[in-house]
Amino acid sequence: MILLYEAWLNQTAIRQEFSDETFAFKQMDLKPGDAVTLRLREEITEWLHRPVLADDHQATIVFALAPDNFATTEAFQIVQAAGQTTITAQGPAGLIYGFYALIRQRLTGTKQVTLASAPDQALRMIDHWDQIDGSIERGYAGASIFFGAPDHLSNPDKGDFAVLPVKGDPFRHDRNRMVRYARLLASVGINAISLNNVNVRDQGTNLITEPYLDGVKEIADIFRGFGIQIYLAINWESPIHIGHLATSDPLDTKVEAFWQQICDGIYQVIPDFGGFVVKADSEGEPGPYQYGRTHAEGANMLAQAIAPHHGLIIWRAFVYNSHQDWRDRSTDRAKAAYENFEGLDGQFADNVILQIKFGPIDFQTAEPLQPLFGKLQHTNQMMEFELAAEYLGHQIDVNYAVPQWSHMINFETQHANFADSRAGEVIKAGSIKPQNSGFAAVGNVGMTPFWTGNPLALANLYGYGRLCWGNRLQPDDILNEWLQLTFGVAKAQTRRKIFDILSSSNQTYRNYTAPLGVGFMVVPHYHYGVSVNGYEYDKWGTYHFADRNGVGVDRTQKTGTGFTAMYAPQVAAMFEELATTPVELALFFHHIRYDQVLPNHKTLIQTIYDTHFDGFDMTTKYMDDWATLQADLPADLFQEVQNCLERQNENALEWRDQVNTYFYRMSGIADEQGRQIYR
Amino acid sequence: MILLYEAWLNQTAIRQEFSDETFAFKQMDLKPGDAVTLRLREEITEWLHRPVLADDHQATIVFALAPDNFATTEAFQIVQAAGQTTITAQGPAGLIYGFYALIRQRLTGTKQVTLASAPDQALRMIDHWDQIDGSIERGYAGASIFFGAPDHLSNPDKGDFAVLPVKGDPFRHDRNRMVRYARLLASVGINAISLNNVNVRDQGTNLITEPYLDGVKEIADIFRGFGIQIYLAINWESPIHIGHLATSDPLDTKVEAFWQQICDGIYQVIPDFGGFVVKADSEGEPGPYQYGRTHAEGANMLAQAIAPHHGLIIWRAFVYNSHQDWRDRSTDRAKAAYENFEGLDGQFADNVILQIKFGPIDFQTAEPLQPLFGKLQHTNQMMEFELAAEYLGHQIDVNYAVPQWSHMINFETQHANFADSRAGEVIKAGSIKPQNSGFAAVGNVGMTPFWTGNPLALANLYGYGRLCWGNRLQPDDILNEWLQLTFGVAKAQTRRKIFDILSSSNQTYRNYTAPLGVGFMVVPHYHYGVSVNGYEYDKWGTYHFADRNGVGVDRTQKTGTGFTAMYAPQVAAMFEELATTPVELALFFHHIRYDQVLPNHKTLIQTIYDTHFDGFDMTTKYMDDWATLQADLPADLFQEVQNCLERQNENALEWRDQVNTYFYRMSGIADEQGRQIYR
């Protein structure tokens, strides 16, 4: 039985692969405080169980510093020559990344003799939405690995986020779990994590103060060795809740002094603390708007307080009116981030980063790129993803989302002022300091035995990290890497079948859920399962406007909300016309009659029916295919995935039938192929 | 400021009215254990503050027993002659009812010289759905007055029902509150209450054992004086949870022995304990079906255990398949109670009572009578109502529901084998023992200052009690009584305006919510606020089947589920045809095209629009009318109602617009009057 899943770092296989190797550090003194080098030595001797020799000529694998050969401290080179493998880097971080890269090379059987590698994105971050009681907002993998009593699995699969008051120490102190998690992260190049939910409430607000900082320090001490910096999400109203001030106005000198004092206190305990993540003026959270201040004024005040310590302020751009009226068709939530932040370009301090969700809505199955990317030219930026799978099947339904993320990262924004206009590039080029830019993603792990709800969901954590490092890596290649590492002992045919499931899973999920980019047809609050009208008459601004004639949101300039105009001209023109809009975004940009023929040469209604029948059929195929793998996989892993696939199949059936029936009742148009659609 | 609202028993006014009176008990010894007579004396001396004279010739008001003059112990007569008022009855219960009747007579200025009164229903019960942690399932008036810490208002207005574990004593011990509640109940003739939620879980299961029984005894001791017996809801699986048996099979001798022991234990502590309320095989609760036993077998086993103590088993008929498939149009939840219990007629023991909701679904705004009434001929029966207002506006929206209840009670079932076929009569005539029949209602009070959420919701408690006593009392007359008692010090014009609000409120609420009997267009779980499709694709069997052509559930014999056939022929024929179906039930019985003309000479769609515009307009009128009453009402009561009316107005607006838009989008038919319907 698997007690704690090793994920893609199978110790037995790795030890075997390196069983003849010896290691050495060439002319490297171990300096006090060099936590990464210390950890790297420990990884070799304790985790890999191989010796570190004093004489580097004797060793088969040698680490060496080469201060002048690399653009960043994280880049590395692996050279194999004359029976010796040399890993060189500017600093320890590069060496440890080289170490895991070598493992990956060996375990995946890559034949390259020389590998030179540098990360595409400077900041490669996981944002945990963990809460002080051990629950996780939008968590579907059990309790937090950072907070909560050892045996307490708070809301393991509900994704609810009512926080219970905690008496005494809220930290879990599960050192073993944290070390293994840090190793997983470092092995794919993650270099930053934020510990707590961006909705910071009650006791969570106090994490930035003693005695809670001692618990944060314990975590920071573990992750530091793996090159990972710790961030905390803060409550904008901390000056009121903690400082007992009457205001959190960013221009108030008492508020400034409060934050300086907080920062001083944190850095005294954690000298390499990363900084703050801030959700302000968003979905009911407080923010600078309350005081008539701009978000630049708000963020810059915090930036000034943390600047002496070289910390960062990661400011979320997820700001929109969450009290819209469905009767008013002129408001368009998709425009909100652009409208709130486009005018602030150039006004943020150089240690502020705007963290912007990849799409204009909220991590839906199909969204266009957020139009701020490429428009911002003087603002540090991060693109935000969500591994958690809030809208992608809650880690029950299999959904390898890397293809969607890769598509977003490599989307051509067509902004003329950038040499390379792909989203992943304009993020850097449009930042004041490219080292203060990158990617962030809401995390997906918890205290479940397999780290994630569905064990296959770990491919998203792996893939996200790899994609941060190499923006042009192909999703299928990443998937094959992960499969080779995770299921290296299984038959090639087994990996092939799992590949077939995962590589098609993102499209499959998109097929049986909300059609063609219209989004948000989910059960309110939980966001799992179908509810076609669940958000149709609500305040969150997420509508499909279905009537007896058609469905979709007209976001064109000609006749709609004008959202398309926020893109560069070529992209705007593409989305403006149905003929050139990708079919999977058809209903995101256009309100379309059911009998209208789409660029795929089918009517809209037939496209809805077809995708939904196809999507469900694929989930049945996944179950059948998985069932054939039983003999070749660990029993509990096999079972866990099988359970998930069965639940997915039920879920897909409801989606298929409810969506099809809903639109059949609306349109009165029968399926061309005569398949069963319930009245 | 009103600290604890006196409701319809205004002590100041009552004391003033009786300030010249003296009382006496004619030839009545106070026997040990005669709790009611003791309480009546206390009511006179302590509450009314008037003397009880030894010489009945001196007194202006005299109580006397007349054992042979009455049909029941609860009937009474008030005779006014020669300057003396005499209240006679067979026993103490009749005397105390006479006492409150005299107060009502005097305060409402009734001129009758002689009043002879006997209750129409033997059992007149309130079922509390209170939980051991102080919360109330479907409670909208604060925490339980029986359970919970003194200052702990659990889920005051959510109607949620997650029960938290309680350490130590779960009873509130608020003697003052309980005495006042018991007085309110007795003053309208209630003679039984059940204390706890019919969904009996966790600690609540243990209420039938020590040490919890001590707390139940404290309550019983208080209510006994007011002629009110105490019941408890039980968990069917108590033999397993409490008795540590492996089964709760009713035919298992160990299970029988367990229940005998439980009953013996209860009656040792509370000799006049009423009995058990049982929700079995219902909405996930356990029951005899698990063991292949009938509900008669299940109920009779309990009945046998409690019979030696003269207790009753109140067995809920709310049994239906709560895991239906919306795809299957042949299943009809409305038929469930009939299908489950019709065949058991004559099989239940004579101390079992079947408690049957008034309609076939679940306390909706418009339902036909449950067809079991009149069909059952050898089964003790109670008709169940819900004061709580789960589907009637949560005591936010004003809704005087007595007209609906009166309509159900007086509905002509047309079953030929009864001399009087009205529902309230066939309940008695169809019972094995008429004294074991009556009405029950889910309670609506809690720890809020005004007892109910909206202070005007108290009219429902008053009205329900009065209607139990006098089935033919007119809802408007009851309302006027309540107004005179409650607002006697206000101007007649004020009462008139409140009358206008309340007397129209049930129809108003019906107008702006789910149209024409279709029901259940509410926010799932909470059941407040509009969600047209909230239950449309669910497992609870509550559908409207709206499509682009029409809406409604075809329950006819000719083309539908055949539910109509469950009624007596004349009634069946009436509901079978749209032309003779009451318009307010049109969509309950028929699936109708939007352009079909109804018996009201309007199309269905126009009827939907008109009722929804009218309903909303009425709530605006209520707000305006109430605002004119400020000077004539206690400030906090005025304010509380005003707050409710404002919330109701917002709620009605959402209902109006979402229902109208939903059906406009479906039908494409514009409002004939050109009013604003949003696209």
mmCIF file of N, CA, C and O in Angstrom, chain A residues 325-327 329 533 536-538 544-549 653-654 657-658 661-662 664-668 678-679, chain B residues 325-327 329 533 536-538 544-549 653-654 657-658 661-662 664-668 678-679:
data_model
loop_
_atom_site.group_PDB
_atom_site.id
_atom_site.type_symbol
_atom_site.label_atom_id
_atom_site.label_comp_id
_atom_site.label_asym_id
_atom_site.label_seq_id
_atom_site.Cartn_x
_atom_site.Cartn_y
_atom_site.Cartn_z
ATOM 1 N N ASP A 325 -25.919 43.647 -11.877
ATOM 2 C CA ASP A 325 -27.342 43.360 -12.048
ATOM 3 C C ASP A 325 -27.516 42.663 -13.384
ATOM 4 O O ASP A 325 -27.165 43.200 -14.434
ATOM 5 N N TRP A 326 -28.080 41.453 -13.332
ATOM 6 C CA TRP A 326 -28.231 40.683 -14.570
ATOM 7 C C TRP A 326 -29.119 41.398 -15.580
ATOM 8 O O TRP A 326 -29.090 41.092 -16.774
ATOM 9 N N ARG A 327 -29.914 42.334 -15.095
ATOM 10 C CA ARG A 327 -30.803 43.062 -16.006
ATOM 11 C C ARG A 327 -30.019 44.006 -16.917
ATOM 12 O O ARG A 327 -30.481 44.351 -18.014
ATOM 13 N N ARG A 329 -27.355 44.699 -19.358
ATOM 14 C CA ARG A 329 -26.504 43.964 -20.292
ATOM 15 C C ARG A 329 -25.284 44.758 -20.728
ATOM 16 O O ARG A 329 -24.465 44.268 -21.502
ATOM 17 N N ASN A 533 -28.347 27.217 -15.451
ATOM 18 C CA ASN A 533 -28.767 28.554 -15.041
ATOM 19 C C ASN A 533 -28.218 28.964 -13.678
ATOM 20 O O ASN A 533 -28.653 29.955 -13.111
ATOM 21 N N GLU A 536 -27.060 32.415 -13.865
ATOM 22 C CA GLU A 536 -27.628 33.203 -14.956
ATOM 23 C C GLU A 536 -28.300 34.489 -14.487
ATOM 24 O O GLU A 536 -28.381 35.454 -15.228
ATOM 25 N N TYR A 537 -28.786 34.480 -13.254
ATOM 26 C CA TYR A 537 -29.496 35.682 -12.779
ATOM 27 C C TYR A 537 -28.817 36.183 -11.497
ATOM 28 O O TYR A 537 -29.491 36.503 -10.527
ATOM 29 N N ASP A 538 -27.513 36.219 -11.520
ATOM 30 C CA ASP A 538 -26.820 36.487 -10.256
ATOM 31 C C ASP A 538 -26.062 37.797 -10.323
ATOM 32 O O ASP A 538 -26.142 38.548 -11.284
ATOM 33 N N HIS A 544 -25.062 33.627 -19.686
ATOM 34 C CA HIS A 544 -25.026 33.032 -21.024
ATOM 35 C C HIS A 544 -26.150 33.565 -21.918
ATOM 36 O O HIS A 544 -26.091 33.414 -23.110
ATOM 37 N N PHE A 545 -27.143 34.203 -21.324
ATOM 38 C CA PHE A 545 -28.221 34.862 -22.072
ATOM 39 C C PHE A 545 -28.954 33.934 -23.040
ATOM 40 O O PHE A 545 -29.377 34.377 -24.121
ATOM 41 N N ALA A 546 -29.097 32.691 -22.668
ATOM 42 C CA ALA A 546 -29.811 31.762 -23.559
ATOM 43 C C ALA A 546 -31.293 32.123 -23.623
ATOM 44 O O ALA A 546 -31.935 32.358 -22.603
ATOM 45 N N ASP A 547 -31.852 32.152 -24.831
ATOM 46 C CA ASP A 547 -33.292 32.235 -24.992
ATOM 47 C C ASP A 547 -33.714 31.263 -26.089
ATOM 48 O O ASP A 547 -32.898 30.455 -26.537
ATOM 49 N N ARG A 548 -34.968 31.322 -26.501
ATOM 50 C CA ARG A 548 -35.463 30.321 -27.451
ATOM 51 C C ARG A 548 -34.785 30.420 -28.813
ATOM 52 O O ARG A 548 -34.885 29.494 -29.619
ATOM 53 N N ASN A 549 -34.094 31.521 -29.069
ATOM 54 C CA ASN A 549 -33.456 31.705 -30.372
ATOM 55 C C ASN A 549 -31.957 31.426 -30.375
ATOM 56 O O ASN A 549 -31.425 30.940 -31.365
ATOM 57 N N LEU A 653 -22.186 12.502 -17.489
ATOM 58 C CA LEU A 653 -23.537 12.133 -17.932
ATOM 59 C C LEU A 653 -24.538 13.235 -17.574
ATOM 60 O O LEU A 653 -25.376 13.623 -18.393
ATOM 61 N N GLU A 654 -24.431 13.749 -16.351
ATOM 62 C CA GLU A 654 -25.331 14.834 -15.956
ATOM 63 C C GLU A 654 -25.109 16.068 -16.818
ATOM 64 O O GLU A 654 -26.050 16.723 -17.259
ATOM 65 N N ASP A 657 -26.535 15.384 -20.381
ATOM 66 C CA ASP A 657 -27.985 15.351 -20.497
ATOM 67 C C ASP A 657 -28.627 16.682 -20.122
ATOM 68 O O ASP A 657 -29.595 17.103 -20.745
ATOM 69 N N GLN A 658 -28.110 17.322 -19.088
ATOM 70 C CA GLN A 658 -28.737 18.583 -18.696
ATOM 71 C C GLN A 658 -28.486 19.672 -19.732
ATOM 72 O O GLN A 658 -29.383 20.444 -20.065
ATOM 73 N N THR A 661 -30.564 18.705 -22.870
ATOM 74 C CA THR A 661 -31.998 18.913 -22.643
ATOM 75 C C THR A 661 -32.327 20.395 -22.534
ATOM 76 O O THR A 661 -33.318 20.864 -23.100
ATOM 77 N N TYR A 662 -31.488 21.114 -21.814
ATOM 78 C CA TYR A 662 -31.720 22.555 -21.670
ATOM 79 C C TYR A 662 -31.836 23.218 -23.044
ATOM 80 O O TYR A 662 -32.787 23.967 -23.311
ATOM 81 N N TYR A 664 -32.275 21.720 -25.944
ATOM 82 C CA TYR A 664 -33.366 21.165 -26.744
ATOM 83 C C TYR A 664 -34.690 21.821 -26.351
ATOM 84 O O TYR A 664 -35.488 22.208 -27.212
ATOM 85 N N ARG A 665 -34.896 21.955 -25.031
ATOM 86 C CA ARG A 665 -36.128 22.614 -24.591
ATOM 87 C C ARG A 665 -36.196 24.046 -25.109
ATOM 88 O O ARG A 665 -37.267 24.557 -25.433
ATOM 89 N N MET A 666 -35.041 24.709 -25.142
ATOM 90 C CA MET A 666 -34.979 26.086 -25.624
ATOM 91 C C MET A 666 -35.221 26.175 -27.120
ATOM 92 O O MET A 666 -36.016 26.979 -27.586
ATOM 93 N N SER A 667 -34.507 25.350 -27.859
ATOM 94 C CA SER A 667 -34.463 25.505 -29.322
ATOM 95 C C SER A 667 -35.543 24.697 -30.028
ATOM 96 O O SER A 667 -35.975 25.068 -31.126
ATOM 97 N N GLY A 668 -35.931 23.580 -29.432
ATOM 98 C CA GLY A 668 -36.869 22.697 -30.113
ATOM 99 C C GLY A 668 -36.267 21.969 -31.299
ATOM 100 O O GLY A 668 -36.981 21.342 -32.078
ATOM 101 N N TYR A 678 -33.268 13.942 -23.710
ATOM 102 C CA TYR A 678 -34.484 13.880 -22.889
ATOM 103 C C TYR A 678 -35.269 15.166 -23.048
ATOM 104 O O TYR A 678 -34.698 16.236 -23.209
ATOM 105 N N ARG A 679 -36.584 15.006 -22.979
ATOM 106 C CA ARG A 679 -37.412 16.194 -23.133
ATOM 107 C C ARG A 679 -37.294 17.083 -21.907
ATOM 108 O O ARG A 679 -37.499 18.260 -21.942
ATOM 109 N N ASP B 325 -34.871 10.438 -10.994
ATOM 110 C CA ASP B 325 -34.107 10.866 -12.157
ATOM 111 C C ASP B 325 -34.992 11.783 -12.982
ATOM 112 O O ASP B 325 -36.072 11.394 -13.413
ATOM 113 N N TRP B 326 -34.514 13.024 -13.191
ATOM 114 C CA TRP B 326 -35.333 13.999 -13.914
ATOM 115 C C TRP B 326 -35.644 13.524 -15.335
ATOM 116 O O TRP B 326 -36.575 14.012 -15.971
ATOM 117 N N ARG B 327 -34.833 12.593 -15.837
ATOM 118 C CA ARG B 327 -35.061 12.107 -17.202
ATOM 119 C C ARG B 327 -36.332 11.260 -17.283
ATOM 120 O O ARG B 327 -36.938 11.126 -18.334
ATOM 121 N N ARG B 329 -39.949 10.765 -16.783
ATOM 122 C CA ARG B 329 -41.141 11.582 -16.547
ATOM 123 C C ARG B 329 -42.294 10.788 -15.978
ATOM 124 O O ARG B 329 -43.371 11.315 -15.725
ATOM 125 N N ASN B 533 -34.827 27.375 -12.253
ATOM 126 C CA ASN B 533 -34.357 26.027 -12.566
ATOM 127 C C ASN B 533 -33.665 25.343 -11.387
ATOM 128 O O ASN B 533 -33.028 24.310 -11.563
ATOM 129 N N GLU B 536 -34.825 21.880 -11.184
ATOM 130 C CA GLU B 536 -35.384 21.333 -12.408
ATOM 131 C C GLU B 536 -34.696 20.046 -12.871
ATOM 132 O O GLU B 536 -35.303 19.214 -13.530
ATOM 133 N N TYR B 537 -33.431 19.904 -12.518
ATOM 134 C CA TYR B 537 -32.714 18.706 -12.983
ATOM 135 C C TYR B 537 -32.178 17.937 -11.780
ATOM 136 O O TYR B 537 -31.033 17.515 -11.772
ATOM 137 N N ASP B 538 -32.999 17.790 -10.751
ATOM 138 C CA ASP B 538 -32.461 17.259 -9.501
ATOM 139 C C ASP B 538 -33.091 15.924 -9.164
ATOM 140 O O ASP B 538 -33.850 15.352 -9.938
ATOM 141 N N HIS B 544 -40.713 21.505 -13.305
ATOM 142 C CA HIS B 544 -41.732 22.319 -13.983
ATOM 143 C C HIS B 544 -41.789 22.027 -15.478
ATOM 144 O O HIS B 544 -42.736 22.379 -16.125
ATOM 145 N N PHE B 545 -40.731 21.395 -16.016
ATOM 146 C CA PHE B 545 -40.715 20.958 -17.415
ATOM 147 C C PHE B 545 -40.949 22.088 -18.415
ATOM 148 O O PHE B 545 -41.562 21.870 -19.467
ATOM 149 N N ALA B 546 -40.456 23.262 -18.096
ATOM 150 C CA ALA B 546 -40.643 24.377 -19.040
ATOM 151 C C ALA B 546 -39.808 24.163 -20.290
ATOM 152 O O ALA B 546 -38.637 23.799 -20.214
ATOM 153 N N ASP B 547 -40.409 24.383 -21.445
ATOM 154 C CA ASP B 547 -39.642 24.452 -22.685
ATOM 155 C C ASP B 547 -40.165 25.627 -23.505
ATOM 156 O O ASP B 547 -40.949 26.433 -22.997
ATOM 157 N N ARG B 548 -39.735 25.721 -24.742
ATOM 158 C CA ARG B 548 -40.082 26.903 -25.528
ATOM 159 C C ARG B 548 -41.576 26.983 -25.843
ATOM 160 O O ARG B 548 -42.071 28.020 -26.254
ATOM 161 N N ASN B 549 -42.306 25.897 -25.624
ATOM 162 C CA ASN B 549 -43.733 25.883 -25.946
ATOM 163 C C ASN B 549 -44.646 26.030 -24.730
ATOM 164 O O ASN B 549 -45.709 26.602 -24.832
ATOM 165 N N LEU B 653 -39.022 41.653 -6.190
ATOM 166 C CA LEU B 653 -38.505 42.215 -7.448
ATOM 167 C C LEU B 653 -37.708 41.162 -8.208
ATOM 168 O O LEU B 653 -37.868 40.997 -9.422
ATOM 169 N N GLU B 654 -36.838 40.437 -7.467
ATOM 170 C CA GLU B 654 -36.063 39.374 -8.129
ATOM 171 C C GLU B 654 -36.980 38.290 -8.674
ATOM 172 O O GLU B 654 -36.800 37.802 -9.778
ATOM 173 N N ASP B 657 -38.849 39.663 -11.800
ATOM 174 C CA ASP B 657 -38.038 39.843 -13.006
ATOM 175 C C ASP B 657 -37.454 38.535 -13.504
ATOM 176 O O ASP B 657 -37.384 38.303 -14.709
ATOM 177 N N GLN B 658 -37.011 37.678 -12.594
ATOM 178 C CA GLN B 658 -36.418 36.425 -13.067
ATOM 179 C C GLN B 658 -37.470 35.501 -13.672
ATOM 180 O O GLN B 658 -37.237 34.881 -14.701
ATOM 181 N N THR B 661 -38.579 37.144 -17.017
ATOM 182 C CA THR B 661 -37.532 37.038 -18.036
ATOM 183 C C THR B 661 -37.360 35.594 -18.482
ATOM 184 O O THR B 661 -37.214 35.317 -19.672
ATOM 185 N N TYR B 662 -37.386 34.694 -17.506
ATOM 186 C CA TYR B 662 -37.237 33.274 -17.847
ATOM 187 C C TYR B 662 -38.298 32.869 -18.872
ATOM 188 O O TYR B 662 -37.986 32.245 -19.893
ATOM 189 N N TYR B 664 -40.183 34.848 -20.697
ATOM 190 C CA TYR B 664 -40.091 35.622 -21.933
ATOM 191 C C TYR B 664 -39.030 35.021 -22.848
ATOM 192 O O TYR B 664 -39.237 34.851 -24.055
ATOM 193 N N ARG B 665 -37.874 34.683 -22.256
ATOM 194 C CA ARG B 665 -36.815 34.063 -23.063
ATOM 195 C C ARG B 665 -37.298 32.740 -23.660
ATOM 196 O O ARG B 665 -36.938 32.384 -24.772
ATOM 197 N N MET B 666 -38.101 32.027 -22.885
ATOM 198 C CA MET B 666 -38.611 30.741 -23.353
ATOM 199 C C MET B 666 -39.648 30.919 -24.452
ATOM 200 O O MET B 666 -39.612 30.255 -25.483
ATOM 201 N N SER B 667 -40.593 31.813 -24.193
ATOM 202 C CA SER B 667 -41.778 31.891 -25.070
ATOM 203 C C SER B 667 -41.608 32.888 -26.204
ATOM 204 O O SER B 667 -42.221 32.742 -27.262
ATOM 205 N N GLY B 668 -40.805 33.916 -25.961
ATOM 206 C CA GLY B 668 -40.683 34.976 -26.955
ATOM 207 C C GLY B 668 -41.928 35.843 -27.059
ATOM 208 O O GLY B 668 -42.034 36.668 -27.976
ATOM 209 N N TYR B 678 -37.179 42.207 -18.813
ATOM 210 C CA TYR B 678 -35.785 42.230 -19.264
ATOM 211 C C TYR B 678 -35.522 41.070 -20.201
ATOM 212 O O TYR B 678 -36.092 39.992 -20.041
ATOM 213 N N ARG B 679 -34.667 41.289 -21.161
ATOM 214 C CA ARG B 679 -34.341 40.235 -22.111
ATOM 215 C C ARG B 679 -33.528 39.147 -21.443
ATOM 216 O O ARG B 679 -33.496 38.022 -21.869
#
